[in-house]
Each structure stands twice: as structure tokens, then as C-alpha cells.
Amino acid sequence: MDIKEIQTIDHDVLVVGAGGAGIRAAIECAQLGLNTGMISKSLLGKAHTVMAEGGAAAAMGNVDKRDNWKIHFRDTMRGGKFLNQWRMAELHAQQAPDRVRELEEWGAVFDRTPDGLINQRNFGGHRYPRLAHVGDRTGLEIIRTLQDFCIHKGIATHMECTGLDLLLDSGRVAGLVGYWRETGRFVIFRTKAVIFATGGGGRAWQVTSNSWEYTGDGLGMAYRAGAELMDLEFTQFHPTGMMWPPSVKGTLVTEGVRGEGGVLLNNKGERFMFKYIPQRFAAETADTIEEAERWVKGDKNARRPPELLTRDVVARAIKKEVEEGRGSPHGGAFLDIASRRPADFIKKKLPSMYHQFKELAEVDITKEPMEVGPTLHYFMGGIRVDADTQATTVPGLFACGECSAGMHGANRLGGNSLSDLLVFGKLAGIGARDYVKNVSQGKIDEGQATAVIRNATAPLNREEGPNPYTVQEDLQKTMQQLVGLIRSAAELQKALSEIERIKKDIEKVKAHAAPQYNPGWNAAIDLNNLIVTAQAVAMAALAREESRGGHTRIDFEGEREEGLTYNVILNKDPNGKMQLRKEPRQTPPKHLADIAYAKIEDLERQNG
Amino acid sequence: MAERTFRVWRGDKTGGQFVEYKIEIDKGMVVLDAIHRIQEQKASDLACRWNCKAGKCGSCSMEINGKPKLGCMTRMNSFKEDEVITIKPLKTFPIIKDLVTDVSWNYEQNKRIAPLKLPPRPKDGKYRMYQRDADRVQEFRKCIECYLCQNVCHVLRDQHKKDKFVGPRFMIRLASLEMHPLDTEDRIEKIKNEYGSGYCNITKCCTDVCPEHIHITDNGIIPLKERVVDRFFDPIAILLHKIFGKKKSS
Ligand SMILES: Cc1cc2nc3c(=O)[nH]c(=O)nc-3n(C[C@H](O)[C@H](O)[C@H](O)COP(=O)(O)OP(=O)(O)OC[C@H]3O[C@@H](n4cnc5c(N)ncnc54)[C@H](O)[C@@H]3O)c2cc1C
Ligand code: SF4
Ligand code: SF4
Ligand code: FES
């Protein structure tokens, strides 16, 4: 192979990923005058962000004037079990309102309040109605707005182009090798900086709300380039995925159903969430059905229903009900909005849920309850970044959105992702610009590029070997069974040895036919990242001997004080092995600690 | 479980043919699940786009037994028990491979359309827009860009006038901008002269296939055509426009 024959494209900055975070970052780079490229595995507008339903959290106070950034920050820290990077949660809460309003300027048409402002809805863990939304298709509105805006900014969008690995020049980013799905041909991007916005890695599990694209590519590529990964033990299982039919198991049912008044019932018709209110939230959660009902009707003095507790709490409660024999026929719980809201209201507020159940499960949610259960949904952990610039530990590499770590701590609140994408997408763009100003284009090392390409084509060149889909399924089963919602040391150790076994299969995997638009080959390549992701999650989960947020250990129940003192960091050691360390956390800045631990009433008074 | 027969078009821009696959189908499966099963068991290189598997991203458009549909929203039990299921790529766009077509032309059309232009923000920084006005625009913004409407529009599909008409998808994109309560841009002249509103003869085939049930013709294209007519053929409207620069025939 002659490297000179490979197509080369030059950019100042290449953004990898065209979800909300990637497009927002690319817009920022382009507006700051950089020659900006953006690649994505799918077509523009089809990334995960398009699937987000409920809304984008921003303390605009349009519906309840008592809201402000401090309360949003406090909610985020409490939801994240205080393991968030304080500065990220602060920046997010402060900047989210401006980012949402900016979207309106760029064309987003959010649902309105009676006096014509952007409407905001209730969501789990958010003290006040805070999610700017469009029915239950907020993600579509956001990605389409960004997409329609970015096409006029001179960004070179390279669609259906998958990044394989970074190219480094003495440890700093010099470019990236990728391939075009259409032709199977390779391309080298020569760039001064790269921004990863590749989303999560949910495809490592069997039951997930994630699509084929979410194989942890950003994590894998960053890891191989020497970057640090953080907080990988915190994987969010969304409490309400579809349970039936089998082909849609895991598909998301938005939390908006509960935000609009839906309740969870077991097979005895009991509203079981009242039994599972954690101490920390007791003061702010309704403890009787009567009070919960008043809240739904808009009584501002009533406390929130327990169905809107954070996702980790609700997911574990459902699992417990099922284990104790009170589950629904397909092993979940019932989510009922039919008996609580008129049909018209449901169709207006939750149109795509109505559609989804009608078409995929033949269930009319205005007449019957839905069957729901936990589904792997979101990665709180990811690539470690600097809070203000989104720079990773590899010079020239930045990361934002779901593939980065820190903002959400041990558990993400619903609606905090869409706003995260916007806030940190922009900051990553600025971070990259500031970096690019002072560096020249690094040298492309032909040896590195050749190795990446050889590795990618290997599955096509083998005579025989395991089928990539079978290997993927094997890994998914392992993660589902051994690294699920509730974990134990014995199971995690077993998972790690299974992962070693699967690694050997991945080295031998065989893809058939030609490289042109070949999903089997694409899946074979993705396995390289999926396995890094799986191993990182299992190792981090084994190291954290406590239960906190999206990480639950049956052998270490409850939060431990020690757990708050560190973050789990993973990286590649000099021998190419994954190594783990517990990095001590800094003491939080006083002004932020004061807010996080303040009484809610004191913060409310700070408005106006 | 039951065995079902699928005829899937396999090939690329140089040509192709239908290939038959027999696979087991479980309860509750959709056509896209069947395609995935074919990939897993029979043809790992069968090309097909998908992302959300829930009718939200518009990736999995195909022609199933002659009807343009989303593979992920077409349930297997919507067919007769012994019906052979024939799956083809969209006809209106050039083939890349198997069920995947080159839809880049659509992205090019979008670039030609002038984006939203809002007046400066009011003093308190908050734009105001009422839900009843938003409703109108939100209907169009439900579009998931599956391009099924583009695929059936005879102006594009049979008459090959891609250089003259942007197609129903972009007519409603234009409608969403033109009917935006705060927009100040004027696109009427271009709607007639560049985007080709005159080519649409309101057959409504586009509306029939839209998985989002957008009233593409009644609520989008017809009102736009009316605005064009008002502007170009109504002397009073032309005069008003000239004198006051009035933008919309509200
Ligand atoms: C069903 C569902 C509903 C949700 N609802 C909400 C909600 O209501 N509110 C909320 O705040 N959050 C919600 N979330 C979470 C939120 O949508 C995601 O966390 C968020 O969209 C992630 O955005 P992102 O920009 O980081 O990445 P994504 O939108 O996931 O995009 C990743 C991009 O990276 C690209 N990519 C990946 N790997 C590569 C590679 N190797 N080479 C090139 N490109 C690559 C992909 O093609 C894609 O373009 C929901 C998620 C799901 C699945
Ligand atoms: S109504 Fe117009 S746009 Fe729609 S299919 Fe017919 S000609 Fe095409
Ligand atoms: S208007 Fe309907 S049919 Fe056309 S692209 Fe949009 S969603 Fe698809
Ligand atoms: S896969 Fe998204 S619409 Fe079918």
C-alpha cells in the first residue's frame, strides 16, 4: 500500500460526530474563522440527538419564576450524587439558558407558554419545570435547527465517514484516519486539532436505547491515543424502556410520560414508588398519593411525586418489584397515563410515544398502560476533559457531549444532556480555536497511518474467522448479564475474563465480501472500540466499592464517604494494557459548595 | 415463529437483481428486524441504513411490496401470512448499494434556501410567539427527512425535474420558514422562480406516504402557491408590496 495514494483532506479542526455536541462545536469553530470539517457515521441529522424526546434543561424561569441557575446547579449536583466536576455543572447551569435562546434565533420553534415564551416542563430530579421542549420530539427540533443553521456556515460536512484512529506527532494530534462507508476507501484528515463528539457506547449491552452507531468509538480512539477516561462505572439505565415485543426491547419511553402525570404500577395495581424514596430526597418528595395528585394539578406547595425521582432510583425500584414477583407479564412495570389524562392531551403532549406504541406494540396508550423496564441509555463517564476548554489529556484533542465525562457525575438528570451538548459544544469550539492559534500542523507519520489501515482491512483479508455479529452478541450478553444495573465483584471479575476471551475472537473476526457499504465489515471495525468501552466500564465498576447513582453494587450497598473522595481514571500503560487509578477529588470551591448544600428556600429568594 | 420469504434487491449502480432469503420471523418483528436477521444469518454485507428503529430518524426508507415505507415501522403482521415480501431501494435517488441510495441531492436543496431571519430581540431578551402560531410551523418541523415524499413525487420520480423543483420536503421547509411568526426574510419570488412551486400539480401522493402525517399539500404547498399567486398575479398585492414592502399576504 502506498500511503501517497490515499486521499488527504486538510482542516484546522476536524469535529468527529454530528450530533448536537458535534454540530454545535463545528458552528463555533466556523464562526471563529477556522477551516472546519465534520464527519459522522450516518447522514447529517440522524445522530442520536434526533431521538431525544423530553427536552433541554435550562433555568429560564419562564414557567416558575422561582427557578434560577443556582437551583439548576444544585439539582444537577444532587442528581449526580456530588461526584460531578463542580466547574462543569456550574458552567452548564449558567450558560444553558443562553444556548437555548440562541437556538430559537436559529430557527427552533419550542412549545410556548400562554404568554408566548418558551414553555418548560417538569422532569425527574428538576425542582421546577425546566425543560424547553417540543412535544416529545425535542431532539429532532434541536438537531434540525443546528443542521439547517450549520449548512450556511461553510463547514465541510463529510457524511458517512467513520473515524478509525488519531494520528499523533510527538504526542500531539496531527490528524485522523477514517473511511467512507460508501466506497470503503480510506481518508487522512490533516488537522491541528480534533474534537470528539461521538456519543456513548450503549451497543455493548443487549437491552439499550442506543443505535448501531454507539460503539464507544470516541472512547476507543482517545484511549489508544493515550487520553484518560473517567467515571466509566456510571452507566445510566433509564427506568422506562419498552419491554415488548422482543424486537423493540429497550427502545426508550420518554420520562415526559411521568412528567405529564403518568404513574408506575406493579401487577397488584400499587403505586410502588412511594416505598422507594431515598432519605436525601424525602424532604422534597410527596409521601402520599393525595399530595402527589395536588402537585400534578399544579399546586405549588405540594411536593413532587416519587415517580419523578432520579433515574437510578426508579430503575432499581422497578427491578426490585420484578424480583419480588410483582412485575408485569414481560418482566417490567406498568406505566399508566391512560387513566390519568384525557386522550387528546396525551396525543398532543406525547405524540411520538402514542405513535410508537401504536405502531410497534399495538398498544393504545390513551386506553391501556405501557409495559416498561430498565434499558441502558447513557454514559455519564467518558473522555476526561478540562472543564473550561474541553481539552483532553492529549494535546490537540478535545471532547464534548456524551463521549466526555464530568458534567453529570454519578447520574445524569433527564434534559441535562441536550443542554450539555450546546454549552460544551460551544466551549469545545472556543477551546480548539485557542489551541489552534498557537500551533502549526503536525507531521503525518506514514507508519502510523499504514498500521491503522492494515488493522481495519484485516477482517476482510482473513480466510476465515468468527462472524462479527456473533462476536458482538457475545459481548452484549456478557455485559447484560454481568455488568448490568446491579453488580457484584464476582460477576465483574467474570466479565473481565470473558472480555479477554472475546478480545481474542475480535482479533480473528472475518468480514465477507467487498468493502463498499458493508455493514458486516463496519461492525467488525466497531468491535475494537466496543471492547475498550466494555473493559473500561467493567474495570471501573469493580474498583468502586460502593453504590452511587448509575453504579450499584450488591456487595457494597449504599454510598460510602470514601466514594466521594475520588474519580476512577483509566488509561493505557506503556505496555498497552488498561490501567486504573483513583484520582483524589479537589475540595469544591466554597461558593459552589454553599449553593449545592443550601436550603432550597434560600436559593429561591435570590431571584429578581 | 414462522418462516417467511423475502426478495431483496441486491446490487449497485452498475446493476443488480432480487435475491431470495428465507428466514424465521418472531412475533412483533418489523421489516427492518427481518433485514437485520438476514444480515446476521445470510448476508452480512447487505447494505441498509437505520438508526433509531422507532420512526424518528428517517434513515430506513425503502419500497416494500411497491409501497414507500419506513422499514422500522412496518410490522410483519401487516402482511398476509404467505405473502412474499419484496424490498427495493428508493427509486428516485441513485443507487449506492442494495437498499442504500445517494440522497445528497436533498442536502443540496436545503443549502439553497435562505435561513430564518428574526428581528432584533426585545428588551427583555425573550421573543414572544403564541402556541397557535407555533402549531402551524411545528407541523412541518415534525419532518424526519425520510425523503419518502421526494421519492413518490412524480415531478422528481418520473419527470426527473430535480433541477427545476425542490420537491415536497423542501416546500414544507419553505412553508415552515414563511409561516414562522417572527421571520422577516422574503422567499416568495424564489419559491416560484427557483424552487419550482409551479411544477407541483397537487396530486397529494407526497402527503399519502408521509410517516409523520404532515399535510404537505393542504397545509404547506397550497398556501405557498397562494402566496405566490397573490404576489405575482394580483396587481394590488404587487402594488402594496412595492409601496410598503409588505412581506406576507398573511
Ligand atoms: C431515545 C433517547 C432519548 C433521549 N432523550 C433525551 C432528552 O429528552 N433529553 C436529554 O437531555 N437527553 C436525552 N437523551 C440523551 C441525548 O440524546 C444524548 O445523550 C445526546 O443526544 C448525545 O449527543 P452527542 O452530540 O454527544 O452525540 P450523538 O447525538 O450521539 O452523536 C454522535 C455522533 O458521532 C458520530 N460518530 C460516532 N462514532 C464516530 C466515528 N467513529 N466516526 C465518525 N463519527 C462518529 C455519530 O455518527 C453521530 O453523528 C436521549 C437519548 C436517547 C437514545
Ligand atoms: S402534490 Fe405536488 S409535491 Fe406532492 S407529490 Fe404531487 S406533485 Fe409532488
Ligand atoms: S415531509 Fe414526511 S415524507 Fe417528506 S421527508 Fe418529511 S417526514 Fe418524510
Ligand atoms: S430507523 Fe429511524 S426511522 Fe427507521
Short mmCIF file of N, CA, C and O and ligand atoms in Angstrom, two decimals, chain B residues 32 50-53 55-60 70 72, ligand 4:
data_model
loop_
_atom_site.label_atom_id
_atom_site.label_comp_id
_atom_site.label_asym_id
_atom_site.label_seq_id
_atom_site.Cartn_x
_atom_site.Cartn_y
_atom_site.Cartn_z
N LEU B 32 -37.51 -4.09 9.22
CA LEU B 32 -36.10 -3.82 9.49
C LEU B 32 -35.47 -4.93 10.34
O LEU B 32 -34.31 -5.30 10.13
N TRP B 50 -30.11 2.53 8.91
CA TRP B 50 -31.08 2.64 10.01
C TRP B 50 -30.38 3.32 11.17
O TRP B 50 -29.16 3.36 11.24
N ASN B 51 -31.12 3.89 12.08
CA ASN B 51 -30.56 4.40 13.33
C ASN B 51 -31.47 4.15 14.53
O ASN B 51 -31.10 3.47 15.46
N CYS B 52 -32.67 4.74 14.50
CA CYS B 52 -33.44 4.79 15.75
C CYS B 52 -34.32 3.57 15.96
O CYS B 52 -34.66 3.23 17.07
N LYS B 53 -34.74 2.93 14.90
CA LYS B 53 -35.67 1.80 15.00
C LYS B 53 -36.98 2.19 15.69
O LYS B 53 -37.60 1.39 16.38
N GLY B 55 -39.00 5.04 14.10
CA GLY B 55 -39.67 6.04 13.26
C GLY B 55 -39.29 7.47 13.56
O GLY B 55 -40.07 8.38 13.30
N LYS B 56 -38.09 7.70 14.08
CA LYS B 56 -37.74 9.06 14.48
C LYS B 56 -36.63 9.70 13.66
O LYS B 56 -36.45 10.90 13.71
N CYS B 57 -35.85 8.87 12.95
CA CYS B 57 -34.69 9.46 12.31
C CYS B 57 -34.81 9.51 10.79
O CYS B 57 -34.07 10.23 10.14
N GLY B 58 -35.73 8.73 10.23
CA GLY B 58 -35.93 8.77 8.79
C GLY B 58 -34.80 8.15 7.98
O GLY B 58 -34.59 8.52 6.83
N SER B 59 -34.08 7.18 8.55
CA SER B 59 -32.97 6.57 7.82
C SER B 59 -33.39 5.39 6.96
O SER B 59 -32.76 5.10 5.96
N CYS B 60 -34.42 4.64 7.40
CA CYS B 60 -34.66 3.31 6.86
C CYS B 60 -35.72 3.29 5.77
O CYS B 60 -36.49 2.32 5.67
N LEU B 70 -41.11 3.24 5.91
CA LEU B 70 -40.01 3.08 6.84
C LEU B 70 -39.96 1.61 7.24
O LEU B 70 -40.95 1.06 7.73
N CYS B 72 -38.57 0.28 9.72
CA CYS B 72 -38.68 0.05 11.16
C CYS B 72 -40.10 0.22 11.66
O CYS B 72 -40.38 -0.09 12.81
S1 FES C 4 -34.55 3.55 11.78
FE1 FES C 4 -35.10 5.59 12.26
S2 FES C 4 -36.88 5.85 11.08
FE2 FES C 4 -36.46 3.77 10.83
#
